[in-house]
Amino acid sequence: MTKRRSSTARAGAPRLSAALIAGSAALLPAVAPAQQDAGDDSLPTLPVPQAAAAIPDDDASTRPTLLEEVIVTARKRAEPLQDVPVSISAFNADQLDARGIQDVRDLTTAVPGLTVTDLGGYNLIYLRGIGTDIFIPSAEPSVATYLDGVYFPSGHSLAQAFGAIDRIEVLKGPQGTLFGRNSTGGAVSIWSRNPGQTAETSIQTSYAPRFDDTRTRVYTNLPLTSDVAASLSAYYNRADNVYRLDNGTGDHLPPEIGKGARIKLGIRLGDEVSLLLTGLAAQQRGTSTTASANVDPTPLLGATLPAETRDYVVTANSEPKLTTDSRAAYAILNWNHPGVDARLLGSYYFVRAHDYVYDFDDTREPVATYGADSEYQRFYTSELQFTSNADSWASSWLKWVGGLYYLSSEGGYDPGYLRLVDSVQLPISNIVSALPPALGSSLDALLGNSGLPESLTFYFTGLLKTESYSAYVQSTASLTDWLDLTLGGRWQREKRRLAQSDVDVGAADALLGYSFSPAETSATNFSPKVSLDFRPLQDVLLYASFQQGYKSGTYNIINIFAQPEYVKPEQVTAYELGLKTEWFAHSLRLNAAVFENDIKNLQTGFMSFTSGGAINLENAGRARIRGVEVETIWQPLRSFDPGLVVSGNGSWLDARYTDYENGRGFDESTGLAYGNGNFSGNRIVRTPKFSGTASISQSFALPGGQLEVAGDYYYNSGYYYLAQNTADTFEDAYGIVNARISYLYRRHGLRVTLFGDNLGDERYNLAQFHTDFGREDTLAPPRTWGLRLNWDF
């Protein structure tokens, strides 16, 4: 550790990535467009059709929206959902609107095995028990997020409000072969609408009076010439904070405001070549889950702190707030050749969180505040992909895809801070005696036993750089009319570099500083995939698969008292048996899967000041997840009542750490952190044993249109937030009831919906955060209702 006086983050765009993105902007190829459905006039800039798969004419009049087939690209080519031997939950735009899904959190009730919580402005996504539970730039999600085929690695949700989109695909289990790094839990693929040759506009607006909640999105498409079209999508959301601030100042918490815009330009350069250019910007401003209440102070450091017993009340003296800015640009060029389709993609993505304040003790006492002046991530990616087509050799029985991928990124804090005691005089002995001996001695020596100054603030600057190369290939051979074999693999080499880790300590007028040593680690991985799928009957698909996934190793970039540690890569080996079926003339769809995930070096998080750092990632030695999932949609009275649809899904998970020694936790008698816990046999965090949704909808034909009445019930059996699995870290079981009534006036494409969310007024958490000072909860919104208007013309 080297003494230093001050620190300034140094960030610059890597030259190689800049060259790649510049080259891509000028000449950018991507997977060749799949065959378009009849009547689809969108420019061929997206490798999937825009519409749901066609169904027989005799089914069309009686097939409800929820039973429509969705075209997916789970294997980098356009295929009907039911024909893909991968566990997927997919929804087109109409299905998303019918279910009331407007952002990533809403997917929880629609996708079995998916849990979405929030912490410090990060979306923490767990899928089948695998996810990331910490909010630092170096802790990338375990469930990869893609927008229009472009990888967005940040935990800050770019698609906080989805805006106008075409469909969403949630791919479960590791997707290491085709989706690459950091997809050990799966992948969420969001596809936005593409420019086309038909002028159209879509508007959605809603209002919920309880929190003056307004949400508006607009999409418009304009053909400029026969070969050029442009589209614009924008959204603006505003709502009063569900929490009230009561700290004696008379101030109010800011409203939650989200806004963004996306512009796309599609260009047909020839019969076989098309270019898609996209730019977007978004901002989320408010408090997110930085607004929380200390409901259970710890016995020692929190002994004098009052527990908050009121719902939706914050007493923080450091007023919570957070602003997140995102911007991205990407370009894709599709190029069809006889025998092969090519795609070259280049992207740039930047996200920055600032004006970040989190009251670390979450009370009106001026004890501790965590925050960041600037926390950012910058990514450059390039991908070259080749896909077989109808003119390829052996195309009647062999399909394949392969490619090369490159990623360069940097990110960190510039700076973040942890402030202890705001403008108050306390004897330092009270603080030092409550800390671990090594930490207490360090503070005692640092301050010279002089008594605590007006403020003691640790400023930390951390910078992590990444460079990753990979190559992949996957092929599917039809051995018979009813048996397919899929083989694939991905090779990856990645270099992580802790470029900077500095700490400045502000004590009165003095400023002390020190720097930790830079570090660098390289790792190589190969992730294989083997799958067999059988079709013993029409509309029945059975599959068995073996695959592996890999999540990159990383560094704890902001340890305060110790050299930042390297966190080993997370590796998953998955086995799955699956079933996809449709029965009774496509009126019943029943899909199921049974699986086991064996995980080595599962990355998990812990945050504590007294543990020798601030935010820490660490490795659990091994973990195992066994589970069963079921999804079904049924039209039970097709002849007598075709508008009645019943659906449901369920996920049963046995997710446990099988070898987790020397884990970090909080002592129940003192509340102080320790680092020698044995959590082997404990349940994996943020993973309920059971979660599921039951839904029913009834539609009626009325003059000029259609009326629909629908409702759903979601149940979650509860889960732990910390690996130590103590009672105070458990989220109790909860159930949520939602309902809606809508009327569609077909002549003008106008739909009016009356909706109600959490009608049972259930209390459950969006976030539960454990610190040295206690358990801090952020409640999900209470009962709300409102009106939503959709107008397409």
PDB file of C-alpha atoms in Angstrom, residues 582-715:
ATOM      1  CA  GLU A 582     -49.709 -28.318 -27.660  1.00  0.00           C
ATOM      2  CA  TRP A 583     -52.957 -30.298 -27.489  1.00  0.00           C
ATOM      3  CA  PHE A 584     -56.584 -30.219 -28.607  1.00  0.00           C
ATOM      4  CA  ALA A 585     -56.115 -28.260 -31.846  1.00  0.00           C
ATOM      5  CA  HIS A 586     -53.671 -25.838 -30.177  1.00  0.00           C
ATOM      6  CA  SER A 587     -56.109 -24.870 -27.411  1.00  0.00           C
ATOM      7  CA  LEU A 588     -53.796 -26.146 -24.646  1.00  0.00           C
ATOM      8  CA  ARG A 589     -50.085 -25.414 -24.355  1.00  0.00           C
ATOM      9  CA  LEU A 590     -48.107 -27.222 -21.666  1.00  0.00           C
ATOM     10  CA  ASN A 591     -44.346 -26.804 -21.265  1.00  0.00           C
ATOM     11  CA  ALA A 592     -42.226 -28.221 -18.447  1.00  0.00           C
ATOM     12  CA  ALA A 593     -38.584 -28.685 -17.506  1.00  0.00           C
ATOM     13  CA  VAL A 594     -36.589 -30.432 -14.792  1.00  0.00           C
ATOM     14  CA  PHE A 595     -32.992 -29.353 -14.291  1.00  0.00           C
ATOM     15  CA  GLU A 596     -29.897 -29.312 -12.125  1.00  0.00           C
ATOM     16  CA  ASN A 597     -27.232 -26.592 -12.021  1.00  0.00           C
ATOM     17  CA  ASP A 598     -23.883 -27.346 -10.373  1.00  0.00           C
ATOM     18  CA  ILE A 599     -21.984 -24.148  -9.638  1.00  0.00           C
ATOM     19  CA  LYS A 600     -18.319 -23.664  -8.824  1.00  0.00           C
ATOM     20  CA  ASN A 601     -17.144 -20.422  -7.180  1.00  0.00           C
ATOM     21  CA  LEU A 602     -20.610 -18.836  -7.057  1.00  0.00           C
ATOM     22  CA  GLN A 603     -20.069 -15.075  -6.746  1.00  0.00           C
ATOM     23  CA  THR A 604     -22.022 -13.507  -3.897  1.00  0.00           C
ATOM     24  CA  GLY A 605     -21.955 -10.107  -2.208  1.00  0.00           C
ATOM     25  CA  PHE A 606     -21.699  -8.563   1.243  1.00  0.00           C
ATOM     26  CA  MET A 607     -21.482  -4.952   2.414  1.00  0.00           C
ATOM     27  CA  SER A 608     -20.031  -3.804   5.728  1.00  0.00           C
ATOM     28  CA  PHE A 609     -17.772  -1.022   6.932  1.00  0.00           C
ATOM     29  CA  THR A 610     -16.431  -2.973   9.901  1.00  0.00           C
ATOM     30  CA  SER A 611     -15.403  -6.017   7.830  1.00  0.00           C
ATOM     31  CA  GLY A 612     -12.350  -4.208   6.496  1.00  0.00           C
ATOM     32  CA  GLY A 613     -13.895  -2.747   3.363  1.00  0.00           C
ATOM     33  CA  ALA A 614     -17.158  -1.396   2.043  1.00  0.00           C
ATOM     34  CA  ILE A 615     -18.736  -3.534  -0.696  1.00  0.00           C
ATOM     35  CA  ASN A 616     -17.332  -7.007  -1.201  1.00  0.00           C
ATOM     36  CA  LEU A 617     -17.799  -9.806  -3.660  1.00  0.00           C
ATOM     37  CA  GLU A 618     -16.634 -13.240  -2.572  1.00  0.00           C
ATOM     38  CA  ASN A 619     -16.812 -16.822  -3.799  1.00  0.00           C
ATOM     39  CA  ALA A 620     -18.946 -19.528  -2.277  1.00  0.00           C
ATOM     40  CA  GLY A 621     -17.009 -22.714  -2.990  1.00  0.00           C
ATOM     41  CA  ARG A 622     -19.821 -24.727  -4.559  1.00  0.00           C
ATOM     42  CA  ALA A 623     -23.590 -24.622  -4.908  1.00  0.00           C
ATOM     43  CA  ARG A 624     -26.300 -26.830  -6.384  1.00  0.00           C
ATOM     44  CA  ILE A 625     -29.718 -25.943  -7.723  1.00  0.00           C
ATOM     45  CA  ARG A 626     -32.370 -28.514  -8.578  1.00  0.00           C
ATOM     46  CA  GLY A 627     -35.702 -27.453  -9.915  1.00  0.00           C
ATOM     47  CA  VAL A 628     -38.907 -28.051 -11.827  1.00  0.00           C
ATOM     48  CA  GLU A 629     -40.773 -25.496 -13.942  1.00  0.00           C
ATOM     49  CA  VAL A 630     -44.197 -25.621 -15.549  1.00  0.00           C
ATOM     50  CA  GLU A 631     -45.962 -23.173 -17.881  1.00  0.00           C
ATOM     51  CA  THR A 632     -49.441 -23.664 -19.301  1.00  0.00           C
ATOM     52  CA  ILE A 633     -52.066 -21.715 -21.252  1.00  0.00           C
ATOM     53  CA  TRP A 634     -55.501 -23.242 -21.826  1.00  0.00           C
ATOM     54  CA  GLN A 635     -58.580 -22.287 -23.786  1.00  0.00           C
ATOM     55  CA  PRO A 636     -60.936 -24.739 -22.000  1.00  0.00           C
ATOM     56  CA  LEU A 637     -64.231 -23.976 -23.800  1.00  0.00           C
ATOM     57  CA  ARG A 638     -63.050 -23.251 -27.294  1.00  0.00           C
ATOM     58  CA  SER A 639     -66.369 -24.035 -29.015  1.00  0.00           C
ATOM     59  CA  PHE A 640     -68.739 -22.535 -26.426  1.00  0.00           C
ATOM     60  CA  ASP A 641     -66.657 -19.718 -24.939  1.00  0.00           C
ATOM     61  CA  PRO A 642     -63.551 -19.008 -27.059  1.00  0.00           C
ATOM     62  CA  GLY A 643     -62.791 -15.873 -25.067  1.00  0.00           C
ATOM     63  CA  LEU A 644     -62.016 -17.749 -21.839  1.00  0.00           C
ATOM     64  CA  VAL A 645     -58.311 -18.358 -21.225  1.00  0.00           C
ATOM     65  CA  VAL A 646     -56.727 -19.869 -18.109  1.00  0.00           C
ATOM     66  CA  SER A 647     -52.965 -19.787 -17.630  1.00  0.00           C
ATOM     67  CA  GLY A 648     -50.414 -20.478 -14.947  1.00  0.00           C
ATOM     68  CA  ASN A 649     -46.762 -21.091 -14.203  1.00  0.00           C
ATOM     69  CA  GLY A 650     -44.778 -22.445 -11.300  1.00  0.00           C
ATOM     70  CA  SER A 651     -41.163 -22.883 -10.249  1.00  0.00           C
ATOM     71  CA  TRP A 652     -39.922 -25.242  -7.516  1.00  0.00           C
ATOM     72  CA  LEU A 653     -36.270 -24.707  -6.562  1.00  0.00           C
ATOM     73  CA  ASP A 654     -33.950 -26.444  -4.102  1.00  0.00           C
ATOM     74  CA  ALA A 655     -31.028 -24.019  -4.228  1.00  0.00           C
ATOM     75  CA  ARG A 656     -28.265 -24.513  -1.672  1.00  0.00           C
ATOM     76  CA  TYR A 657     -24.636 -23.743  -0.989  1.00  0.00           C
ATOM     77  CA  THR A 658     -22.924 -27.132  -0.779  1.00  0.00           C
ATOM     78  CA  ASP A 659     -19.489 -25.793   0.185  1.00  0.00           C
ATOM     79  CA  TYR A 660     -19.338 -22.268   1.592  1.00  0.00           C
ATOM     80  CA  GLU A 661     -16.755 -21.754   4.320  1.00  0.00           C
ATOM     81  CA  ASN A 662     -15.269 -18.482   5.579  1.00  0.00           C
ATOM     82  CA  GLY A 663     -18.316 -16.557   4.425  1.00  0.00           C
ATOM     83  CA  ARG A 664     -19.080 -13.035   5.629  1.00  0.00           C
ATOM     84  CA  GLY A 665     -22.070 -12.349   7.845  1.00  0.00           C
ATOM     85  CA  PHE A 666     -23.343 -10.311  10.819  1.00  0.00           C
ATOM     86  CA  ASP A 667     -23.157 -11.565  14.389  1.00  0.00           C
ATOM     87  CA  GLU A 668     -26.672 -11.858  15.826  1.00  0.00           C
ATOM     88  CA  SER A 669     -25.626 -10.784  19.336  1.00  0.00           C
ATOM     89  CA  THR A 670     -23.605  -7.683  18.324  1.00  0.00           C
ATOM     90  CA  GLY A 671     -24.479  -6.929  14.720  1.00  0.00           C
ATOM     91  CA  LEU A 672     -20.780  -6.695  13.846  1.00  0.00           C
ATOM     92  CA  ALA A 673     -19.446  -8.327  10.707  1.00  0.00           C
ATOM     93  CA  TYR A 674     -17.461 -11.541  10.766  1.00  0.00           C
ATOM     94  CA  GLY A 675     -15.642 -13.451   8.055  1.00  0.00           C
ATOM     95  CA  ASN A 676     -15.439 -17.060   9.181  1.00  0.00           C
ATOM     96  CA  GLY A 677     -19.012 -18.266   8.734  1.00  0.00           C
ATOM     97  CA  ASN A 678     -19.745 -21.762   7.459  1.00  0.00           C
ATOM     98  CA  PHE A 679     -22.859 -21.444   5.302  1.00  0.00           C
ATOM     99  CA  SER A 680     -22.693 -24.890   3.706  1.00  0.00           C
ATOM    100  CA  GLY A 681     -26.202 -26.301   3.432  1.00  0.00           C
ATOM    101  CA  ASN A 682     -27.852 -22.852   3.569  1.00  0.00           C
ATOM    102  CA  ARG A 683     -30.278 -21.665   0.908  1.00  0.00           C
ATOM    103  CA  ILE A 684     -28.998 -19.452  -1.895  1.00  0.00           C
ATOM    104  CA  VAL A 685     -30.019 -15.814  -1.535  1.00  0.00           C
ATOM    105  CA  ARG A 686     -32.996 -14.232  -3.330  1.00  0.00           C
ATOM    106  CA  THR A 687     -34.308 -17.629  -4.409  1.00  0.00           C
ATOM    107  CA  PRO A 688     -37.752 -18.788  -3.199  1.00  0.00           C
ATOM    108  CA  LYS A 689     -38.538 -22.473  -2.879  1.00  0.00           C
ATOM    109  CA  PHE A 690     -41.727 -21.850  -4.835  1.00  0.00           C
ATOM    110  CA  SER A 691     -43.077 -19.012  -6.927  1.00  0.00           C
ATOM    111  CA  GLY A 692     -45.906 -19.031  -9.410  1.00  0.00           C
ATOM    112  CA  THR A 693     -48.749 -17.190 -11.076  1.00  0.00           C
ATOM    113  CA  ALA A 694     -52.347 -18.172 -11.871  1.00  0.00           C
ATOM    114  CA  SER A 695     -54.304 -16.052 -14.363  1.00  0.00           C
ATOM    115  CA  ILE A 696     -57.741 -15.999 -15.940  1.00  0.00           C
ATOM    116  CA  SER A 697     -59.104 -13.764 -18.686  1.00  0.00           C
ATOM    117  CA  GLN A 698     -62.489 -13.518 -20.372  1.00  0.00           C
ATOM    118  CA  SER A 699     -63.135 -11.561 -23.553  1.00  0.00           C
ATOM    119  CA  PHE A 700     -66.508 -10.703 -25.085  1.00  0.00           C
ATOM    120  CA  ALA A 701     -67.370  -9.469 -28.546  1.00  0.00           C
ATOM    121  CA  LEU A 702     -69.214  -6.141 -28.365  1.00  0.00           C
ATOM    122  CA  PRO A 703     -70.461  -3.799 -31.083  1.00  0.00           C
ATOM    123  CA  GLY A 704     -67.408  -2.168 -32.625  1.00  0.00           C
ATOM    124  CA  GLY A 705     -64.860  -4.053 -30.597  1.00  0.00           C
ATOM    125  CA  GLN A 706     -64.019  -6.358 -27.724  1.00  0.00           C
ATOM    126  CA  LEU A 707     -64.220  -6.264 -23.934  1.00  0.00           C
ATOM    127  CA  GLU A 708     -61.724  -8.188 -21.794  1.00  0.00           C
ATOM    128  CA  VAL A 709     -61.758  -8.856 -18.045  1.00  0.00           C
ATOM    129  CA  ALA A 710     -58.640 -10.428 -16.525  1.00  0.00           C
ATOM    130  CA  GLY A 711     -56.918 -11.049 -13.220  1.00  0.00           C
ATOM    131  CA  ASP A 712     -53.861 -12.823 -11.880  1.00  0.00           C
ATOM    132  CA  TYR A 713     -52.426 -13.940  -8.561  1.00  0.00           C
ATOM    133  CA  TYR A 714     -48.698 -14.212  -7.923  1.00  0.00           C
ATOM    134  CA  TYR A 715     -47.300 -16.095  -4.921  1.00  0.00           C
TER     135      TYR A 715
END
